[in-house]
Amino acid sequence: MKVEGWFGTLELSPEGAVLASVLYSKDPRELTERSFTLSETKSFLPPPGFDLRKASLEYGIFESGAEYDSLLHELTLRKAKLQVSKALSVDQRIIQAVEALDDINETTNSLSERLFEWYGNHFPETGLTGEPLASFVAKYGNRANVSPFDPLYEKAKVSIGAELPEADEALIKAFAESLCSLYARRKQLEIYIEKSLDTRAPNLTLLAGPMLGARLLSLAGGLSQLARFPSSTIQVIGANKALFKHLRARAPSPKHGIIFSHPLINTAPWWLRGKIARALAAKLSLAARVDLYSGEKRPELLEKLEAKVGRIKALYPTPPLKKSGIKAEKSRSSEKRKGPGKGNGKAKGKSWGQEKAKNKSCREGKFSSDTKPATNSMKGRGC
Amino acid sequence: MLFLEGIEYRIWDPRRSKLGAMVLKKFEVPLRKDSRVLYLGAATGTTVSHVSDIVSEGAVYAVEFSARSMRNLLGLADRRKNIHPILADAGRPERYAHLVGAVDVIFQDVAQPNQAEIAAKNAARFLKKEGFLLLSLKARSIDTTASPKQVFKNEVKKLEEAFEPKFEILKARELAPFHEDHLGLIAKIRVSENEKI
């Protein structure tokens, strides 16, 4: 029987004694390369319980256990280092960029609020917030410096704000400058994400738009994971809190997760959102799969989605009636919905739980799924 | 690090380490100075470092699937010569079979829905007949909706019946209050009746 070990090939007798061996050189670099090949081959695996170390020592391949261990240590360390350095995929880069963008959004929000309050003491009449305010302050500082050609010149002259001492001005100006540079970084990140997502997942970008597409990819942990999700999962990604509440207690199921930010859903009237979310999620999962497995652009996906949404809108032009009307509606559709829907409730919940667990382990370092939305800028959207 | 009466001690936090919690829960941890341990789910290596301290003349094969965690583990493996880091999926032991060989102890702490199956697959390939399996089962990664007690019951049954090899559970206790909804297990490969005779 032939057995492949990391140090070479052994020929074993049926009782497990070593009869002959063909050894590789003891050069760690060469051994590492062999180990990569051996990981891929499924033949000549050591039989269950076979002690490679003991056998190789008894046969005299290594002088001592220490030699075996130190060479193996060098091999595994080298191999793991190579694997780690190769591990960064395009998806990972996009995910980092998306998360950096979320961080920047959070930071710019709180910093611009601070600037608004701070500069408001000195010049409350600007009527500016966010990026325009930051660039205004960075440009002029004290309201006395506002140029006569600026539309705010008149207001600056008659402002009721307090004086701004020089030391404060320097501080607040520098603060505004940092804020401006954060806004610039944000733009840069957005451009990067749009570009790289369009190359990586053209159909997803077409259907979802670059930012939503990138967020979906980021929450799934990569395109290959996203493509493996059923569309019902894609529909509620990002609504973890609501979903688990639904699975554990009697809360209503969430209709949409982060796909709520898609204009088709958030501009739709409330009684259509669930239906449109389902249609959109179905097409998004198709898009992700096409992107992963073929990569060619399929504009007809978008056409079909739009046609479907059009049909939904035509079919339900008015909101469903309340109370008595709802009862009638329920009994009408009960055969349709209750049969498969209710019966599968439990099993469906279970598979989702497993799905999440898998997903989580891929997105290492995150906390358990139900605490996750706290770190998610999209929290609450799905409820 | 602590120094007490000239002896150096390392702090071992049971809240961060399943094995540490097992020790406090009065498990008889079967690690000796020269044990060879297959550690599945090594993560960043907190517990691995303690195991590596204990098995000073043995070795730890530290299997971890996430490249991000492996990055931290590598720093540890660089310093400690008895840790052999392996970046691989613990559910596919054939990919590292040529490296590991036979081991005395398998310690497993992976957050996967098929934890029991992974343990059985690895035990079948690597665990010596008289070796031990130390297992930390996480109820939440198996079923988020069912009660943990029920999940544990099912998983123990799976370990005893469903796979090859079948296990004999020597001890099972929940790891609360250190880890919520985790069950610590110590098991041996069950010797079938006809083999005994």
Tab-separated table of C-alpha atoms in Angstrom, chain A residues 16 31 60 75 90 93 117 119 162 167 185 188 209 226 241 248 254 290 297 329 335 349 356 369:
chain	number	residue	atom	x	y	z
A	16	GLY	CA	1.270	-1.204	8.469
A	31	LEU	CA	8.494	20.374	0.944
A	60	GLY	CA	15.048	5.908	10.112
A	75	LEU	CA	6.963	23.530	6.559
A	90	VAL	CA	-11.095	41.186	-4.778
A	93	ARG	CA	-10.929	44.540	-0.887
A	117	GLU	CA	-22.885	73.822	16.698
A	119	TYR	CA	-19.388	77.628	14.159
A	162	ALA	CA	-20.351	86.203	18.915
A	167	ALA	CA	-6.985	81.036	18.719
A	185	ARG	CA	-11.932	60.433	1.035
A	188	GLN	CA	-12.709	58.582	-3.487
A	209	GLY	CA	-26.740	50.037	-8.035
A	226	LEU	CA	-24.000	35.882	-1.977
A	241	LYS	CA	-32.722	41.689	14.412
A	248	ARG	CA	-37.909	33.112	18.029
A	254	PRO	CA	-39.304	41.436	7.994
A	290	VAL	CA	-24.657	35.089	-13.333
A	297	LYS	CA	-23.646	41.289	-18.647
A	329	GLU	CA	-58.894	39.050	1.977
A	335	GLU	CA	-55.597	28.197	0.793
A	349	GLY	CA	-36.330	28.945	10.188
A	356	LYS	CA	-26.375	32.395	9.217
A	369	SER	CA	-25.918	37.357	14.229
